[in-house]
Short mmCIF file of C-alpha atoms in Angstrom, two decimals:
data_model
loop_
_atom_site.label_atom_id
_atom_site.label_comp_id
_atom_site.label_asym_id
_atom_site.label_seq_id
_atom_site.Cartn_x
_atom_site.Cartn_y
_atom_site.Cartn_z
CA UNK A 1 84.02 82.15 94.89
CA UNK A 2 81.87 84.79 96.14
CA UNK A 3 81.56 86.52 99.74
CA UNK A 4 79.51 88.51 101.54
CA UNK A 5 81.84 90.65 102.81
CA UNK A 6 83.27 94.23 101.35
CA UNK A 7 85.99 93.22 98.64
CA UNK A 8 88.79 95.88 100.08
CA UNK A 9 90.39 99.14 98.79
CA UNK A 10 93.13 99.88 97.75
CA UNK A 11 94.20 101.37 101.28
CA UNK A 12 93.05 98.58 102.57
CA UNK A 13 92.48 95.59 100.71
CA UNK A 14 90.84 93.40 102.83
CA UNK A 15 91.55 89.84 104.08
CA UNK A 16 92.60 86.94 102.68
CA UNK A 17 90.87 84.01 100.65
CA UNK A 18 91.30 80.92 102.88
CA UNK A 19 90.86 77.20 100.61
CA UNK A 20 90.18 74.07 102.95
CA UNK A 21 87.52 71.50 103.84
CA UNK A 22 89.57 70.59 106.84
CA UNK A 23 87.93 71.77 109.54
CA UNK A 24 90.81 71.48 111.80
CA UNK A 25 92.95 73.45 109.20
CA UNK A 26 90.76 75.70 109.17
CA UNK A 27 90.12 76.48 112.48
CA UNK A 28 93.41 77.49 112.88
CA UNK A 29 93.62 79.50 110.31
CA UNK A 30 91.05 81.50 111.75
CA UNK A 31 92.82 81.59 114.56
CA UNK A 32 95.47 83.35 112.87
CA UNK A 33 93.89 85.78 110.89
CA UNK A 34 92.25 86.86 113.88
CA UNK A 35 95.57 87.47 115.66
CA UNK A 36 96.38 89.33 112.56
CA UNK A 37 93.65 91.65 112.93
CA UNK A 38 91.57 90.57 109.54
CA UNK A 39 88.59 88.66 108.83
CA UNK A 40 89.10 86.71 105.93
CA UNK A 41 86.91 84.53 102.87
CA UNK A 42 86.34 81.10 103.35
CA UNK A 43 85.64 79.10 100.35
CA UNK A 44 85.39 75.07 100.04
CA UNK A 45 87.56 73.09 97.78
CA UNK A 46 85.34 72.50 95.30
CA UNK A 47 84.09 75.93 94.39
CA UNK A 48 87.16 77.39 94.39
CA UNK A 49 88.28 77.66 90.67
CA UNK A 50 89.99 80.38 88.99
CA UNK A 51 85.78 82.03 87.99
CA UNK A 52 85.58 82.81 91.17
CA UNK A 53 86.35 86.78 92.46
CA UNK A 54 88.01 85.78 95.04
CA UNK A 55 90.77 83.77 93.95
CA UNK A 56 91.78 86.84 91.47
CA UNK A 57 91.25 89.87 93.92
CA UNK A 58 92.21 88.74 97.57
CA UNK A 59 95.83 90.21 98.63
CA UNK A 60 96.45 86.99 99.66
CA UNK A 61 95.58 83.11 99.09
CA UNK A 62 95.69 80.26 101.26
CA UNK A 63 95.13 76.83 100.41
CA UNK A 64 95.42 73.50 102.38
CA UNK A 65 97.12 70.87 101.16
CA UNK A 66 93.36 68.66 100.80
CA UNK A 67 92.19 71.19 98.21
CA UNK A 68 95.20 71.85 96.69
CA UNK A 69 94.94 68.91 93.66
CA UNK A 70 91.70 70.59 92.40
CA UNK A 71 93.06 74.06 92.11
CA UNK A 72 96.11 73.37 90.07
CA UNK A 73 93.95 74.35 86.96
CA UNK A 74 93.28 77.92 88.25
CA UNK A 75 94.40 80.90 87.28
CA UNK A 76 98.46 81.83 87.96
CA UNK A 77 98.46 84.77 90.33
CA UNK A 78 100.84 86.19 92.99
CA UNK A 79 100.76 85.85 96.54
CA UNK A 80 99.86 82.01 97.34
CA UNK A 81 100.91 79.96 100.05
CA UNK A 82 100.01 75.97 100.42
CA UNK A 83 99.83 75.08 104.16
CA UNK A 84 99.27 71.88 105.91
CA UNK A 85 99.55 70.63 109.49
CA UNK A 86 101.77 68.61 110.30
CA UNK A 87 103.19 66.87 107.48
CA UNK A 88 106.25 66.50 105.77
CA UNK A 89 107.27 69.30 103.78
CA UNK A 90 109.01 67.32 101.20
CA UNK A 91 106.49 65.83 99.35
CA UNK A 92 104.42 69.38 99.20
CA UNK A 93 106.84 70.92 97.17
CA UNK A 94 105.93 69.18 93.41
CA UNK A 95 102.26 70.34 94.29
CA UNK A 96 103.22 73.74 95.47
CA UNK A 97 104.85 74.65 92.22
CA UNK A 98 102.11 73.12 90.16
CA UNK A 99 99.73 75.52 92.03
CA UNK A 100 102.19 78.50 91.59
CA UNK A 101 102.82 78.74 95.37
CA UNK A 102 105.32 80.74 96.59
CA UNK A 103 105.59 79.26 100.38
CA UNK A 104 104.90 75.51 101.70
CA UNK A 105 104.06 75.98 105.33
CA UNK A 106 103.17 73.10 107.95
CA UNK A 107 101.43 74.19 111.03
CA UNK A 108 102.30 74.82 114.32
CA UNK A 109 105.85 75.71 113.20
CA UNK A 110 105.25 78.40 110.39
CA UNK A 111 102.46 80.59 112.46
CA UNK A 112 104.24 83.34 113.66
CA UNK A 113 105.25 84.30 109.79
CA UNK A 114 102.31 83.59 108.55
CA UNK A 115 100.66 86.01 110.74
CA UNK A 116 102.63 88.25 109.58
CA UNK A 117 102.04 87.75 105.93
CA UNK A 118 98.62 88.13 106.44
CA UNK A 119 98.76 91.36 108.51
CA UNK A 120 101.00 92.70 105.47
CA UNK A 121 98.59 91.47 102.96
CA UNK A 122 95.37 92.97 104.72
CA UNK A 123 97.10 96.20 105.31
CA UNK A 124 98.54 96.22 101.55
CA UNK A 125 101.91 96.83 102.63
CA UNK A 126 104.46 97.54 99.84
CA UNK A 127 108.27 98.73 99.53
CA UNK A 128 109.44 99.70 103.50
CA UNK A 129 109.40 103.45 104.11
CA UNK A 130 113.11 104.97 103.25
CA UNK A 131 114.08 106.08 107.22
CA UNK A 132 116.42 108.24 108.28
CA UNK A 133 117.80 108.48 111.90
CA UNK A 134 119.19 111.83 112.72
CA UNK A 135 121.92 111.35 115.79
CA UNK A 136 123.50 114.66 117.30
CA UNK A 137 127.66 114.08 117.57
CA UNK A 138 127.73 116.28 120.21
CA UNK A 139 125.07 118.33 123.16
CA UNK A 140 123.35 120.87 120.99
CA UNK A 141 124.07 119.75 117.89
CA UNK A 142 120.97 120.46 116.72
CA UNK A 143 120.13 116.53 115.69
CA UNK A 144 116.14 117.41 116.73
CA UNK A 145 115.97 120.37 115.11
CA UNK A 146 117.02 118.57 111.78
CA UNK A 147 114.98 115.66 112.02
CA UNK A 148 111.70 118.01 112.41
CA UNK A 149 113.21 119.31 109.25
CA UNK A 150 113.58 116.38 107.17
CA UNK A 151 110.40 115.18 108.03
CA UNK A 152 108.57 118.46 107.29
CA UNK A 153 110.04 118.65 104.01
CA UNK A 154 109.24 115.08 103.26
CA UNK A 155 105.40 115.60 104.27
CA UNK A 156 105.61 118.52 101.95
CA UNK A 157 106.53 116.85 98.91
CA UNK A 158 103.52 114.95 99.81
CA UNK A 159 105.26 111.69 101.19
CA UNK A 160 103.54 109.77 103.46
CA UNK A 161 105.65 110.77 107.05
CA UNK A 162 106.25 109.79 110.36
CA UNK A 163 108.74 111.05 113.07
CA UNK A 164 109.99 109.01 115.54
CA UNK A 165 111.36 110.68 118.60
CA UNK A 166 113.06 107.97 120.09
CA UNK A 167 115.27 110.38 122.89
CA UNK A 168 113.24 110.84 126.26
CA UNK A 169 115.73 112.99 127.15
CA UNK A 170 115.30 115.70 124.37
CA UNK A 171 112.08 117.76 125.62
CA UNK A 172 109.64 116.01 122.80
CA UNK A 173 109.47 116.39 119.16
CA UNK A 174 105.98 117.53 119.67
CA UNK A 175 106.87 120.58 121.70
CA UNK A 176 109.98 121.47 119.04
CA UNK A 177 106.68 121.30 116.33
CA UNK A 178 104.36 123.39 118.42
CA UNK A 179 101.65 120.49 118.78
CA UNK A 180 102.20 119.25 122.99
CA UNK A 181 98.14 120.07 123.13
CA UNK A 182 97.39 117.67 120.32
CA UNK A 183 95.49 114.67 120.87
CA UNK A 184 97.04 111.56 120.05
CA UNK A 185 98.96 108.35 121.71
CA UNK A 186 102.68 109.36 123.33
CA UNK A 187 105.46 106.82 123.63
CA UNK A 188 104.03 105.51 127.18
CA UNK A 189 100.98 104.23 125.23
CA UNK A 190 103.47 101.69 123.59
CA UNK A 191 105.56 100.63 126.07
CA UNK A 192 104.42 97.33 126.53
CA UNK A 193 103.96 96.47 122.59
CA UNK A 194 105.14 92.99 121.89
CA UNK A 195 105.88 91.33 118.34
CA UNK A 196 103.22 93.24 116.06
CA UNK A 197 101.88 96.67 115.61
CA UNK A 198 99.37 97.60 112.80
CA UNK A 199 100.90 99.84 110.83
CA UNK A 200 97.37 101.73 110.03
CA UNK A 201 96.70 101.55 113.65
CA UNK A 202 99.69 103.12 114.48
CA UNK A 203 99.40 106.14 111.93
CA UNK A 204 96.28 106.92 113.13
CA UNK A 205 96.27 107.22 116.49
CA UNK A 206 99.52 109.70 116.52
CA UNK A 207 99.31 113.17 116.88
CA UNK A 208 98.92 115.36 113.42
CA UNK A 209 101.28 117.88 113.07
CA UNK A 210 101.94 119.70 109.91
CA UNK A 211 100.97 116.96 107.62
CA UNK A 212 103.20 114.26 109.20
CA UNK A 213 102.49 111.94 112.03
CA UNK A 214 104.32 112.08 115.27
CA UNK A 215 105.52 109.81 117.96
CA UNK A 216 106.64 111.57 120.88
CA UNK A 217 106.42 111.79 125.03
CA UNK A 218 104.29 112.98 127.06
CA UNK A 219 105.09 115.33 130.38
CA UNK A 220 105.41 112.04 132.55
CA UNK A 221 108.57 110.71 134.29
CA UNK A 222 108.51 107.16 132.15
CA UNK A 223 112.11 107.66 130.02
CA UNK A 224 112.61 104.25 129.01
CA UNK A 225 111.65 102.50 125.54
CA UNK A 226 112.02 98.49 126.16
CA UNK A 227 113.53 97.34 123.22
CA UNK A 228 111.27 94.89 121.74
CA UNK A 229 108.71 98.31 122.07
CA UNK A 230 111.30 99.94 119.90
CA UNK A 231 111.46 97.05 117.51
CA UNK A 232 107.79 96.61 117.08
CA UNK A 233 106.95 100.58 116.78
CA UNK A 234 109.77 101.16 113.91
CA UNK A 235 108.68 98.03 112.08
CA UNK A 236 104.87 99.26 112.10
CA UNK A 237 105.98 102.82 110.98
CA UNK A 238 107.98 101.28 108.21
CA UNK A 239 105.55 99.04 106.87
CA UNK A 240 103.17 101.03 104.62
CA UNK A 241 106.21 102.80 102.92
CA UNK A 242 106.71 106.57 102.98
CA UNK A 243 109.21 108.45 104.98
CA UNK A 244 110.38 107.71 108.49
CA UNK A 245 112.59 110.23 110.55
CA UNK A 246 113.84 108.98 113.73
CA UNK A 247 115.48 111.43 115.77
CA UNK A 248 117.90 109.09 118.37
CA UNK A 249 119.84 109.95 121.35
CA UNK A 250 123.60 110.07 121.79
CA UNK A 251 123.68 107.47 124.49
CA UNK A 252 122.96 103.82 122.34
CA UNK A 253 121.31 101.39 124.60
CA UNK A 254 119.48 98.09 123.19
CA UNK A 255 116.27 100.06 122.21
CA UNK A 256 118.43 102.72 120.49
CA UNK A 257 120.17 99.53 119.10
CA UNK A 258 116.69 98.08 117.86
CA UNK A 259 116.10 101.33 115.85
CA UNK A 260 119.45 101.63 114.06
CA UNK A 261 119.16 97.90 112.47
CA UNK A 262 115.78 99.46 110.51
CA UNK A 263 116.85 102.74 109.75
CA UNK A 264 118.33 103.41 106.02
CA UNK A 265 120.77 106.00 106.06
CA UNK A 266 122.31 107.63 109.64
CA UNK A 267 123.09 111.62 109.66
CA UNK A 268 125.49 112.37 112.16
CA UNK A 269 125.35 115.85 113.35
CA UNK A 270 128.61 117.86 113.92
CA UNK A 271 129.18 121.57 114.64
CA UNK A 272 132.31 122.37 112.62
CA UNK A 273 134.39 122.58 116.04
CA UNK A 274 137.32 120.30 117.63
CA UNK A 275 136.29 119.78 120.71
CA UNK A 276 132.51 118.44 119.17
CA UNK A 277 134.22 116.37 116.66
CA UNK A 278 136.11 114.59 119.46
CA UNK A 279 132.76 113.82 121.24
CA UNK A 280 131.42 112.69 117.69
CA UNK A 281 134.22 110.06 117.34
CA UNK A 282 132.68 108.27 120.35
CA UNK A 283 129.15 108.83 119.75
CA UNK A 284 130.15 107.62 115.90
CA UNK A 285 132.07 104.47 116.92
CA UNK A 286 128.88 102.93 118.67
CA UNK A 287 125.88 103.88 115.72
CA UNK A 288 128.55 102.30 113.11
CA UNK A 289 128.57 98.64 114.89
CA UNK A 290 125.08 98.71 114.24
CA UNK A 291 124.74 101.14 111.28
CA UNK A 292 126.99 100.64 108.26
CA UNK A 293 125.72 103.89 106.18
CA UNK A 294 126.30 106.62 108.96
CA UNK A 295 127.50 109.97 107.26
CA UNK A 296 128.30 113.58 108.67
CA UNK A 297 126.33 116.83 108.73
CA UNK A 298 128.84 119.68 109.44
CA UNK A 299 127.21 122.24 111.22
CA UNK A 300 128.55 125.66 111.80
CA UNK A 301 127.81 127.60 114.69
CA UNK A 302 125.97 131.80 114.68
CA UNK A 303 129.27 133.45 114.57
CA UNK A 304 129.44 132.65 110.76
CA UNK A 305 126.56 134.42 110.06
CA UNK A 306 128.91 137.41 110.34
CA UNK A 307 131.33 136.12 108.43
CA UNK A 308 133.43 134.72 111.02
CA UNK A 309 134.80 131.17 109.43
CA UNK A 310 133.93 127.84 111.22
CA UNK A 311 136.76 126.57 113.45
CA UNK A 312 137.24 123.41 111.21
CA UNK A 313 135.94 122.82 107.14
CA UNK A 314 132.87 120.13 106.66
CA UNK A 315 136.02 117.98 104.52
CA UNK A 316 138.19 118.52 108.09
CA UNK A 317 135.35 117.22 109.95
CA UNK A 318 134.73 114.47 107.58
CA UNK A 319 138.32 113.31 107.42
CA UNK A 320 138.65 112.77 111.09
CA UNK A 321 135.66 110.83 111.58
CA UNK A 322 136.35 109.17 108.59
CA UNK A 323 132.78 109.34 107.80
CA UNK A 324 131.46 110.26 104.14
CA UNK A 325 129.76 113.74 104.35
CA UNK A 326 126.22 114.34 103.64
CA UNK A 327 126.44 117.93 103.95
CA UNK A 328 126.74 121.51 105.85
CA UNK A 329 124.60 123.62 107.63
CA UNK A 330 125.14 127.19 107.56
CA UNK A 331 123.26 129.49 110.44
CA UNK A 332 119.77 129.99 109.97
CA UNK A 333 119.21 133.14 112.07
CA UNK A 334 115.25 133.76 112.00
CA UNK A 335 114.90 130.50 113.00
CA UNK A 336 114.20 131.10 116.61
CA UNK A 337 111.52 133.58 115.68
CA UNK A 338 110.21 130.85 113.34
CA UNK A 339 109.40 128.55 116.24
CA UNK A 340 108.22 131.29 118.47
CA UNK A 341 105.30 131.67 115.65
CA UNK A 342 104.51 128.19 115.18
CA UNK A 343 106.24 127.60 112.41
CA UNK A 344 108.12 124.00 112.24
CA UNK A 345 111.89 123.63 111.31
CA UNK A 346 112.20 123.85 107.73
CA UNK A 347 109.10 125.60 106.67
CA UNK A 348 111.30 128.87 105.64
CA UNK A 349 110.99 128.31 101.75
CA UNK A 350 115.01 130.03 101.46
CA UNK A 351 116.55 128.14 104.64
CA UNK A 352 118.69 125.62 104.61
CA UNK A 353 117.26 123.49 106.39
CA UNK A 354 114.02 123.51 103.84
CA UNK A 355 117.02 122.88 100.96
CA UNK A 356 118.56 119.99 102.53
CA UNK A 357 115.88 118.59 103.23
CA UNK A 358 114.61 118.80 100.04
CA UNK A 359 117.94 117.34 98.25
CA UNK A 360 118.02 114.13 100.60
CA UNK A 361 114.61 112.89 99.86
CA UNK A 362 115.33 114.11 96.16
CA UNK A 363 118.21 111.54 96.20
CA UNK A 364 117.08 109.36 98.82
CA UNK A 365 114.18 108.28 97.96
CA UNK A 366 113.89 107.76 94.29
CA UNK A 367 117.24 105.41 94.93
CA UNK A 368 115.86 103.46 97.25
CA UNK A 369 112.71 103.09 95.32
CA UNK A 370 114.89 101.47 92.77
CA UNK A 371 116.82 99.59 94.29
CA UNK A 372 113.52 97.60 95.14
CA UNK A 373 114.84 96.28 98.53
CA UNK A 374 116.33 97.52 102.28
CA UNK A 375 119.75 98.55 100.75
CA UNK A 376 121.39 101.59 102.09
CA UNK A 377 121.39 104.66 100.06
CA UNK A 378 124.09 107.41 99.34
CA UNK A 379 123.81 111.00 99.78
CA UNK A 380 126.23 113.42 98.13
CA UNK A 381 127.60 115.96 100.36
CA UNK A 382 125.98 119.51 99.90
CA UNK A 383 126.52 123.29 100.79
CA UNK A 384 123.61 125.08 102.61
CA UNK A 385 123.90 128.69 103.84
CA UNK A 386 122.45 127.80 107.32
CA UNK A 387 121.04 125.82 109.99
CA UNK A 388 119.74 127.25 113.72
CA UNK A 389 121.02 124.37 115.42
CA UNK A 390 120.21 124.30 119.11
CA UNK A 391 116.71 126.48 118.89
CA UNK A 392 113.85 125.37 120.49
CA UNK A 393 115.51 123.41 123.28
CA UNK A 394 117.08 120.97 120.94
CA UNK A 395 119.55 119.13 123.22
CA UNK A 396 120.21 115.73 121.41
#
């Protein structure tokens, strides 16, 4: 099998190798590829043997069930699927596994994942990018100012990053970051996305900002995110693997909802006070109906910085709500002056913010990586010397 068209990176591999002579099949194949965004090889029955380029390099395979018999000699490879229209799946089965196959499909019924599956294949999508949603416990916690950090640090270590400001509340990510002038598609831009986004598409048209990508709002009055938006968004930024920071608000509606079912690992933020830890209980009780792995980030306020102790210890904090901790933040007191510059949360090379950010993808990331699937990952509590929650408007 040969084609005229370009074979495909590795950033983008290309399309897949369709195998029919039913026209009908075929057709609607087309059909789907097209609503996947990818154009893809077309090859007849009886050229299609394991010689051929195509069959060994396309990301993806798909035979009907007419030419299916003559290509049970080819070469085993990954990523095959045998789909007819309208037959009975049964029977399919004994010649699926003779071809290696690792779906039967039967048309109409099986479109919308097949779409799918060939949007993943054309875009090369791997492992899901490890995400993080960063949720403040209390007003000012300084949730924003952390998730900037985390994903700073993560584009740093040369991770492949995209925040998420999913609170239209909380004065924009982008302005925290210095980059409200940047061109680039705001949250308003995807407010009516439905089932789909590319994933490439998506990266690209977000504003650059200190390496990472970054989905934020604009100055209008639009503060709602439907919820299928939400859904579709998160999936797309998750999809080519990577690092994904979502910084959420403290009121959970059904979009906020839609985030927290994709998101890895939850960091509650506390300051290291009563009355905030009774505000977190609330706040906490909501994220963990949706979010089984939510943990606490103690987070003490500027008065330590002069050696005044917190009200309550990160293990006090912990203990009442009876959430494992991830760590404390200490006072980071040239923050402020930091952002006045232009210089992101956790750029100062001796904050803590840089640190902690540095030990969760550290641990983070190489765990999930082996885990080899969506399982939630542990982070073991740390001690940081300080955190400037609260600069830059932070109010989440």
């Amino acid at each position: 099998m040969t084609s005229d068209q370009p074979q495909g990176t590795a950033e983008h591999p290309g399309g897949p190798l369709i195998v029919t002579e039913d026209d009908t099949l075929l057709d609607d194949l087309l059909r789907l590829c097209a609503a996947a965004g990818t154009t893809p090889e077309v090859a007849r029955g009886g050229t299609a043997r394991s010689r051929g380029r195509g069959w060994a390099s396309a990301p993806l395979v798909i035979v009907g069930d007419d030419c299916a018999p003559r290509l049970c000699g080819a070469a085993r490879r990954d990523g095959v699927v045998l789909v007819a229209r309208g037959a009975d799946e049964r029977p399919l089965w004994q010649l699926a596994v003779a071809l290696g196959a690792e779906r039967v499909l039967v048309l109409p019924g099986g479109e919308s994942w097949l779409v799918d599956r060939i949007a993943d294949a054309a875009e090369g999508a791997g492992p899901a990018a490890v995400t993080v949603g960063v949720i403040g416990g209390s007003g000012g916690a300084g949730a924003s100012t952390l998730a900037c950090a985390l994903a700073v640090t993560a584009a740093r270590a040369h991770r492949r990053t995209i925040l998420i400001d999913a609170d239209p509340l909380g004065g924009g990510l982008d302005v925290l970051l210095g980059g409200e002038k940047e061109e680039g598609l705001r949250w308003p831009a995807f407010a009516e996305s439905r089932g789909r986004v590319a994933g490439g598409a998506l990266e690209e048209s977000l504003p650059r900002l200190h390496s990472l990508r970054v989905l934020s709002w604009d100055r209008g009055d639009a503060v709602v995110i439907p919820p299928q938006a939400m859904r579709a968004v998160v999936a797309a930024a998750r999809r080519r693997g990577g690092a994904v920071v979502v910084d959420l608000p403290r009121r959970l509606d059904d979009a906020v909802a839609e985030a927290l079912a994709q998101v890895d690992v939850g960091l509650l933020v506390v300051p290291a006070e009563l009355r905030a830890v009774a505000a977190a209980r609330r706040v906490a009780a909501g994220v963990r109906a949706v979010l089984p792995d939510l943990r606490v980030v103690t987070r003490d306020g500027p008065g330590t910085d002069a050696g005044r102790a917190p009200e309550l210890s990160p293990e006090e904090v912990a203990r009442l709500l009876a959430l494992p901790l991830a760590g404390e933040l200490g006072w980071e007191p040239g923050l402020s002056a930091d952002l006045r510059r232009g210089a992101p949360p956790g750029s100062n090379a001796r904050g803590p913010l840089r640190h902690f950010g540095e030990a969760l993808w550290e641990r983070v990331v190489p765990r999930r990586q082996a885990a080899g699937e969506a399982e939630r990952s542990a982070v073991r509590p740390e001690r940081w010397a300080g955190c400037g929650a609260g600069a830059g408007g932070d109010s989440s």
